[in-house]
Amino acid sequence: MAIVWFKTSAVKERRTEMAYKPAEKRYEQMKYNRCGQSGLLLPAVSLGLWHNFGDADDFETARAMMHRAFDTGITHFDLANNYGPPPGSAERNFGKILKQDFGAYRDEMIISTKAGYLMWPGPYGEWGSRKYLLASLEKSLKRMGLDYVDIFYSHRFDPNTPLEETMSALDTAVRQGKAIYAGISNYKPGRTAEAVKILRSLGTPCLIHQARYSMLDRWVEDGLLDLLAKEAIGCVVFSPLAQGLLTDKYLRGIPADSRAAKPHGFLKREQVTKEIVEKVRVLNEIAAERGQSLAQMALAWVLRDRRITSVVIGASRVEQIEQNVAALARPQFSNDELGHIDRILREGRRTL
Ligand SMILES: NC(=O)c1ccc[n+]([C@@H]2O[C@H](COP(=O)([O-])OP(=O)(O)OC[C@H]3O[C@@H](n4cnc5c(N)ncnc54)[C@H](OP(=O)(O)O)[C@@H]3O)[C@@H](O)[C@H]2O)c1
């Protein structure tokens, strides 16, 4: 009995010791950008929970990262139904952290989730039907312990469901009060234009498009960004560090604790090619000349385009969040620097 009492009080003591109180100056260093022409401001750097928040990961590290993120002014936390592993566990862990530490701060947070990828067996567990999207949102809310999310996304275009149906599910989610805004992700420019038109006709404008963009993957420059600017829609960028490739971590091989080394990481060893590492080595020199880490330069490079509202970073430790937010201290590029970077990306080496 005495032992039980001792254990219980030790746990309580640890909890009290670790009660989270956000930094008072949390809004002083972050930059907030308007999302398209909406009323919503998003932090220039947001935190995504795709990796490192699942049951396969360390809960206390995940919790510490959320604390530090919020302390640095990151108000936007990006999730999806399938983040883990296992799928759903990132939302569940995020919900636990919210309940433990962020109860008083919900109105200071923008929480997004998505549906589109496989979540449960059978014909209603993925893609873009109303049946799947609305059931998935319900489950996401339960896992996170929330009444609503701020942004609900269609995670991918479904070629076999009428786009009107997918968009009507987003509209319904907003009308039900289960989402405040609607967004789309990974839609190509043509489908984006159609989706935007449908959503507008339903009276629920498309707030945002979430797309992959980095120095190593520039597809959005080919029409999507122009379209979003024309339609006054925000663009939130994912994998701005190409899952960690655009940092100095792979310059001397694949570290054991890196995403590429983890069996459940989406970055595979084969993607860390000699050609990419050589490019990254030269980019790393340019970053050093700018007085930045490569991660910081890569984020500043994405944010140099005013059509980008926010970069959603991933992180495996607190220090990465700190370093990445500090990228905002050195945002400018000279035309020479941009020209050098373009040439390196094209030719894989420094020509000047
Ligand atoms: N809409 C979609 O379809 C979609 C798809 C993918 C992602 N996303 C969203 O975008 C978010 C970010 O994606 P991502 O994780 O691929 O982003 P990322 O920022 O390109 O990569 C994050 C990884 O880079 C490494 N890293 C970060 N900062 C670093 C630093 N300062 N120094 C060294 N390494 C650093 C860490 O890897 P290590 O683990 O190796 O330390 C970290 O996990 C996701 O969490 C998700 O919310 C959306």
Coordinates of C-alpha atoms and ligand atoms in Angstrom, one line a residue:
M1 CA 0.0 0.0 0.0
A2 CA 2.8 2.4 1.0
I3 CA 4.6 1.7 -2.2
V4 CA 1.5 2.4 -4.3
W5 CA 1.1 5.7 -2.4
F6 CA 4.7 6.6 -3.0
K7 CA 4.4 5.8 -6.7
T8 CA 1.3 7.8 -7.2
S9 CA 2.7 10.9 -5.5
A10 CA 5.9 10.7 -7.5
V11 CA 3.9 10.7 -10.7
K12 CA 1.9 13.6 -9.5
E13 CA 5.0 15.5 -8.5
R14 CA 6.5 14.9 -11.9
R15 CA 3.4 16.2 -13.6
T16 CA 3.3 19.3 -11.5
E17 CA 7.0 19.9 -12.2
M18 CA 6.4 19.7 -15.9
A19 CA 3.2 21.7 -16.1
Y20 CA 3.5 23.8 -19.3
K21 CA 3.3 27.5 -19.2
P22 CA 3.8 29.2 -22.6
A23 CA 6.5 31.8 -23.0
E24 CA 5.0 35.3 -22.5
K25 CA 6.9 36.7 -25.4
R26 CA 5.8 34.0 -27.8
Y27 CA 4.3 36.4 -30.4
E28 CA 7.4 38.6 -30.7
Q29 CA 9.7 36.7 -33.0
M30 CA 7.3 35.0 -35.4
K31 CA 6.1 36.6 -38.6
Y32 CA 2.4 36.1 -39.5
N33 CA 1.3 36.1 -43.1
R34 CA -2.2 36.6 -44.4
C35 CA -3.5 33.4 -45.9
G36 CA -4.5 34.6 -49.4
Q37 CA -7.0 37.4 -48.9
S38 CA -8.8 35.7 -46.0
G39 CA -9.0 37.0 -42.5
L40 CA -6.6 34.3 -41.3
L41 CA -3.0 34.9 -40.4
L42 CA -0.7 31.9 -40.3
P43 CA 2.8 31.8 -38.9
A44 CA 5.6 31.8 -41.5
V45 CA 6.8 28.6 -39.9
S46 CA 4.2 25.9 -39.0
L47 CA 4.8 22.5 -37.4
G48 CA 3.7 19.3 -39.1
L49 CA 3.1 16.0 -37.2
W50 CA 3.6 13.5 -40.1
H51 CA 6.7 12.0 -38.5
N52 CA 7.8 11.8 -34.9
F53 CA 4.4 12.1 -33.2
G54 CA 3.2 8.5 -33.6
D55 CA 3.2 5.6 -31.2
A56 CA 6.5 4.5 -32.7
D57 CA 8.0 7.7 -31.4
D58 CA 8.9 9.1 -28.0
F59 CA 5.9 10.9 -26.4
E60 CA 7.8 13.2 -24.2
T61 CA 10.0 14.4 -27.1
A62 CA 6.8 15.1 -29.1
R63 CA 5.3 17.0 -26.2
A64 CA 8.5 19.0 -25.7
M65 CA 8.5 19.9 -29.4
M66 CA 4.9 21.2 -29.2
H67 CA 5.8 23.3 -26.2
R68 CA 8.9 24.8 -27.9
A69 CA 7.0 25.4 -31.1
F70 CA 4.2 27.3 -29.3
D71 CA 6.8 29.3 -27.4
T72 CA 8.4 30.4 -30.6
G73 CA 5.1 31.7 -32.0
I74 CA 4.1 28.7 -34.0
T75 CA 0.4 28.6 -33.8
H76 CA -0.4 26.3 -36.7
F77 CA -0.2 22.5 -36.2
D78 CA -0.7 20.4 -39.3
L79 CA -2.1 16.8 -39.0
A80 CA -3.8 14.2 -41.1
N81 CA -5.9 11.2 -40.3
N82 CA -3.1 8.8 -41.4
Y83 CA -0.1 10.3 -39.5
G84 CA 1.6 7.9 -37.2
P85 CA 2.6 5.1 -37.3
P86 CA 0.3 3.5 -36.8
P87 CA -2.2 5.7 -38.7
G88 CA -4.2 7.8 -36.4
S89 CA -1.7 7.7 -33.6
A90 CA -0.3 11.2 -34.3
E91 CA -3.8 12.7 -33.8
R92 CA -4.3 10.7 -30.7
N93 CA -1.0 11.8 -29.2
F94 CA -1.6 15.3 -30.2
G95 CA -5.0 15.1 -28.5
K96 CA -3.3 13.9 -25.3
I97 CA -0.8 16.8 -25.4
L98 CA -3.6 19.3 -26.1
K99 CA -5.6 18.0 -23.1
Q100 CA -2.6 18.0 -20.8
D101 CA -1.0 21.3 -21.7
F102 CA -3.0 23.4 -24.2
G103 CA -6.5 23.4 -22.8
A104 CA -6.4 27.2 -22.2
Y105 CA -4.9 28.0 -25.6
R106 CA -7.2 26.4 -28.1
D107 CA -8.3 29.8 -29.5
E108 CA -4.6 30.7 -30.1
M109 CA -4.1 27.6 -32.3
I110 CA -4.8 26.7 -35.9
I111 CA -5.2 22.9 -36.1
S112 CA -5.6 21.2 -39.5
T113 CA -6.3 17.7 -40.5
K114 CA -6.9 15.9 -43.8
A115 CA -8.6 12.9 -45.3
G116 CA -7.7 11.2 -48.6
Y117 CA -5.3 8.3 -47.9
L118 CA -6.1 4.8 -46.7
M119 CA -7.5 4.6 -43.2
W120 CA -9.7 1.6 -43.0
P121 CA -10.5 -1.5 -45.1
G122 CA -13.2 -1.6 -47.7
P123 CA -14.4 0.8 -50.3
Y124 CA -15.1 3.7 -47.9
G125 CA -11.7 4.0 -46.2
E126 CA -9.8 6.4 -48.6
W127 CA -10.0 8.8 -51.6
G128 CA -12.7 11.5 -51.9
S129 CA -16.3 10.3 -51.4
R130 CA -18.6 12.2 -48.9
K131 CA -19.0 9.0 -47.1
Y132 CA -15.3 8.7 -46.4
L133 CA -14.4 12.4 -45.8
L134 CA -17.2 13.1 -43.3
A135 CA -16.6 9.8 -41.4
S136 CA -12.9 10.4 -41.3
L137 CA -13.3 14.0 -40.0
E138 CA -15.6 12.6 -37.2
K139 CA -12.9 10.1 -36.2
S140 CA -10.1 12.7 -36.4
L141 CA -12.1 14.9 -34.0
K142 CA -12.6 12.1 -31.6
R143 CA -8.9 11.1 -31.6
M144 CA -7.8 14.7 -30.9
G145 CA -10.6 15.3 -28.4
L146 CA -11.8 18.4 -30.4
D147 CA -15.2 19.8 -31.4
Y148 CA -13.8 21.3 -34.6
V149 CA -10.6 21.7 -36.6
D150 CA -9.6 25.0 -38.1
I151 CA -8.8 23.6 -41.5
F152 CA -10.1 20.4 -43.1
Y153 CA -8.4 19.3 -46.3
S154 CA -9.1 16.9 -49.1
H155 CA -5.7 15.3 -49.0
R156 CA -5.6 14.3 -52.6
F157 CA -7.7 14.5 -55.8
D158 CA -9.8 11.4 -56.5
P159 CA -10.1 10.7 -60.2
N160 CA -13.1 8.4 -59.6
T161 CA -15.4 10.7 -57.5
P162 CA -17.0 13.8 -59.0
L163 CA -15.1 16.7 -57.7
E164 CA -18.5 18.3 -56.8
E165 CA -19.0 15.5 -54.3
T166 CA -15.6 15.9 -52.6
M167 CA -16.0 19.6 -52.4
S168 CA -19.5 19.3 -51.1
A169 CA -18.1 17.2 -48.2
L170 CA -15.7 20.0 -47.3
D171 CA -18.6 22.5 -47.5
T172 CA -20.7 20.3 -45.2
A173 CA -17.9 20.0 -42.7
V174 CA -17.7 23.8 -42.5
R175 CA -21.5 24.2 -42.3
Q176 CA -21.7 21.6 -39.5
G177 CA -19.2 23.6 -37.6
K178 CA -16.7 20.8 -37.6
A179 CA -14.2 22.8 -39.6
I180 CA -13.7 26.5 -39.8
Y181 CA -12.1 26.6 -43.2
A182 CA -11.7 24.2 -46.2
G183 CA -8.5 23.4 -48.1
I184 CA -7.1 21.1 -50.7
S185 CA -3.8 19.4 -50.9
N186 CA -1.7 17.9 -53.8
Y187 CA -4.2 19.1 -56.5
K188 CA -2.6 20.0 -59.8
P189 CA -3.4 23.4 -61.2
G190 CA -6.3 22.4 -63.5
R191 CA -8.1 20.4 -60.7
T192 CA -7.3 23.3 -58.3
A193 CA -9.1 25.7 -60.6
E194 CA -12.1 23.5 -60.7
A195 CA -12.2 22.8 -57.0
V196 CA -11.9 26.6 -56.2
K197 CA -14.8 27.3 -58.5
I198 CA -17.0 24.6 -57.0
L199 CA -16.3 25.6 -53.4
R200 CA -17.0 29.3 -54.3
S201 CA -20.3 28.3 -55.8
L202 CA -21.2 26.4 -52.6
G203 CA -20.4 29.5 -50.5
T204 CA -17.4 28.0 -48.7
P205 CA -14.3 29.5 -50.3
C206 CA -11.1 27.5 -50.6
L207 CA -8.8 29.0 -48.0
I208 CA -5.6 27.3 -48.8
H209 CA -3.7 24.8 -50.9
Q210 CA -1.1 22.6 -49.3
A211 CA 1.7 21.6 -51.7
R212 CA 5.2 20.1 -51.7
Y213 CA 7.8 22.7 -52.6
S214 CA 11.5 22.9 -51.9
M215 CA 14.8 23.7 -53.7
L216 CA 14.7 20.1 -54.9
D217 CA 11.1 20.0 -56.0
R218 CA 9.8 23.1 -57.8
W219 CA 6.6 21.8 -59.6
V220 CA 4.4 24.5 -58.0
E221 CA 6.3 27.2 -60.0
D222 CA 4.7 25.7 -63.1
G223 CA 1.3 27.3 -62.9
L224 CA 0.0 26.5 -59.4
L225 CA 1.4 29.5 -57.6
D226 CA 0.2 31.9 -60.3
L227 CA -3.3 30.4 -60.0
L228 CA -3.4 30.6 -56.2
A229 CA -2.3 34.2 -56.4
K230 CA -4.9 35.0 -59.0
E231 CA -7.6 33.4 -56.9
A232 CA -6.3 35.0 -53.6
I233 CA -5.8 31.6 -52.0
G234 CA -3.0 30.9 -49.5
C235 CA -0.2 28.3 -50.1
V236 CA 1.2 26.3 -47.3
V237 CA 4.3 24.4 -48.3
F238 CA 5.1 20.9 -47.0
S239 CA 8.5 19.1 -46.9
P240 CA 10.4 22.4 -47.4
L241 CA 13.6 20.6 -46.4
A242 CA 12.9 17.7 -48.7
Q243 CA 12.4 15.5 -45.6
G244 CA 15.8 16.5 -44.2
L245 CA 17.8 16.2 -47.4
L246 CA 18.2 20.0 -47.5
T247 CA 20.2 20.1 -44.3
D248 CA 23.8 19.2 -43.5
K249 CA 22.8 15.8 -41.9
Y250 CA 23.5 13.5 -44.9
L251 CA 26.8 15.1 -45.9
R252 CA 28.8 12.4 -44.1
G253 CA 26.5 9.4 -44.6
I254 CA 23.1 8.4 -43.1
P255 CA 23.0 9.0 -39.3
A256 CA 21.4 6.2 -37.3
D257 CA 18.8 8.6 -35.8
S258 CA 17.8 10.2 -39.1
R259 CA 14.5 9.8 -41.1
A260 CA 16.3 7.9 -43.9
A261 CA 17.6 5.3 -41.4
K262 CA 14.3 4.6 -39.7
P263 CA 12.2 1.7 -41.1
H264 CA 9.0 3.7 -40.9
G265 CA 10.5 6.9 -42.4
F266 CA 9.1 8.1 -45.7
L267 CA 12.5 9.1 -46.8
K268 CA 14.3 6.0 -48.1
R269 CA 18.0 5.3 -48.1
E270 CA 18.0 5.1 -51.9
Q271 CA 16.7 8.7 -52.1
V272 CA 19.9 10.0 -50.5
T273 CA 21.8 9.8 -53.8
K274 CA 25.4 10.8 -54.5
E275 CA 24.1 13.5 -56.9
I276 CA 21.8 15.0 -54.3
V277 CA 24.5 15.0 -51.6
E278 CA 26.9 16.7 -54.0
K279 CA 24.3 19.5 -54.7
V280 CA 23.6 19.8 -51.0
R281 CA 27.3 20.1 -50.2
V282 CA 27.6 23.2 -52.5
L283 CA 24.3 24.7 -51.2
N284 CA 25.7 24.2 -47.7
E285 CA 28.7 26.4 -48.6
I286 CA 26.4 29.2 -49.9
A287 CA 24.4 29.0 -46.7
A288 CA 27.5 29.3 -44.6
E289 CA 28.5 32.4 -46.6
R290 CA 25.1 33.8 -45.7
G291 CA 25.7 33.0 -42.0
Q292 CA 22.9 30.5 -41.9
S293 CA 22.6 26.7 -41.7
L294 CA 21.5 25.0 -44.9
A295 CA 18.1 24.2 -43.2
Q296 CA 17.6 27.9 -42.5
M297 CA 18.6 28.9 -46.1
A298 CA 16.3 26.3 -47.6
L299 CA 13.3 27.6 -45.6
A300 CA 14.1 31.3 -46.3
W301 CA 14.4 30.3 -50.0
V302 CA 10.8 28.9 -50.0
L303 CA 9.5 31.9 -48.1
R304 CA 11.2 34.4 -50.5
D305 CA 8.2 34.0 -52.7
R306 CA 5.4 36.2 -51.4
R307 CA 2.8 33.8 -52.6
I308 CA 3.9 31.3 -49.9
T309 CA 1.9 31.8 -46.7
S310 CA 3.8 29.3 -44.5
V311 CA 6.3 26.5 -44.5
V312 CA 5.2 23.4 -42.6
I313 CA 8.3 21.9 -41.2
G314 CA 8.8 18.5 -39.6
A315 CA 11.1 18.0 -36.6
S316 CA 12.5 15.2 -34.6
R317 CA 13.9 17.3 -31.8
V318 CA 13.4 20.7 -30.1
E319 CA 16.7 22.2 -31.4
Q320 CA 15.5 21.7 -35.0
I321 CA 12.4 23.8 -34.3
E322 CA 14.5 26.5 -32.7
Q323 CA 17.0 26.5 -35.6
N324 CA 14.3 26.6 -38.2
V325 CA 12.3 29.4 -36.7
A326 CA 15.6 31.4 -36.6
A327 CA 15.6 31.2 -40.4
L328 CA 13.3 34.2 -40.3
A329 CA 16.1 36.4 -39.1
R330 CA 17.8 36.3 -42.5
P331 CA 15.1 36.2 -45.1
Q332 CA 16.6 38.3 -48.0
F333 CA 18.5 36.9 -51.0
S334 CA 20.4 39.0 -53.5
N335 CA 19.8 38.4 -57.1
D336 CA 23.3 37.0 -57.3
E337 CA 22.6 34.5 -54.6
L338 CA 19.4 33.4 -56.2
G339 CA 21.2 33.0 -59.5
H340 CA 23.9 30.9 -57.9
I341 CA 21.4 28.6 -56.2
D342 CA 19.5 28.2 -59.5
R343 CA 22.7 27.2 -61.3
I344 CA 23.6 24.7 -58.5
L345 CA 20.2 23.1 -58.6
R346 CA 20.4 22.9 -62.4
E347 CA 24.0 21.8 -62.8
G348 CA 24.9 20.3 -59.5
R349 CA 28.0 22.4 -59.0
R350 CA 29.1 25.9 -58.3
T351 CA 30.0 27.8 -61.5
L352 CA 31.1 31.0 -59.9
Ligands
LIG1 N1 -0.3 17.3 -47.7 C1 0.5 16.3 -47.8 O1 0.3 15.5 -48.6 C2 1.8 16.3 -46.9 C3 2.8 15.3 -47.2 C4 3.9 15.3 -46.4 C5 4.0 16.2 -45.4 N2 3.0 17.1 -45.1 C6 3.1 18.0 -43.9 O2 4.3 18.7 -43.9 C7 5.0 18.5 -42.7 C8 6.4 18.6 -42.9 O3 6.9 17.6 -43.8 P1 8.4 17.0 -43.6 O4 8.5 16.4 -42.3 O5 8.7 16.2 -44.8 O6 9.2 18.4 -43.6 P2 10.7 18.8 -43.8 O7 10.8 20.0 -42.9 O8 11.1 18.8 -45.2 O9 11.5 17.6 -43.1 C9 11.5 17.4 -41.7 C10 12.7 16.6 -41.3 O10 13.9 17.2 -41.6 C11 14.9 17.1 -40.5 N3 15.1 18.4 -40.0 C12 14.3 19.4 -39.7 N4 14.9 20.5 -39.3 C13 16.2 20.2 -39.3 C14 17.4 20.9 -38.9 N5 17.3 22.2 -38.5 N6 18.6 20.3 -39.1 C15 18.7 19.0 -39.5 N7 17.6 18.3 -39.8 C16 16.4 18.9 -39.7 C17 14.2 16.2 -39.5 O11 14.5 14.8 -39.9 P3 15.2 13.8 -38.9 O12 14.1 12.9 -38.4 O13 16.2 13.1 -39.8 O14 15.9 14.5 -37.8 C18 12.8 16.4 -39.8 O15 11.9 15.4 -39.3 C19 4.4 17.1 -42.2 O16 4.6 16.9 -40.9 C20 3.0 17.2 -42.6 O17 2.3 18.0 -41.7 C21 1.9 17.1 -45.9

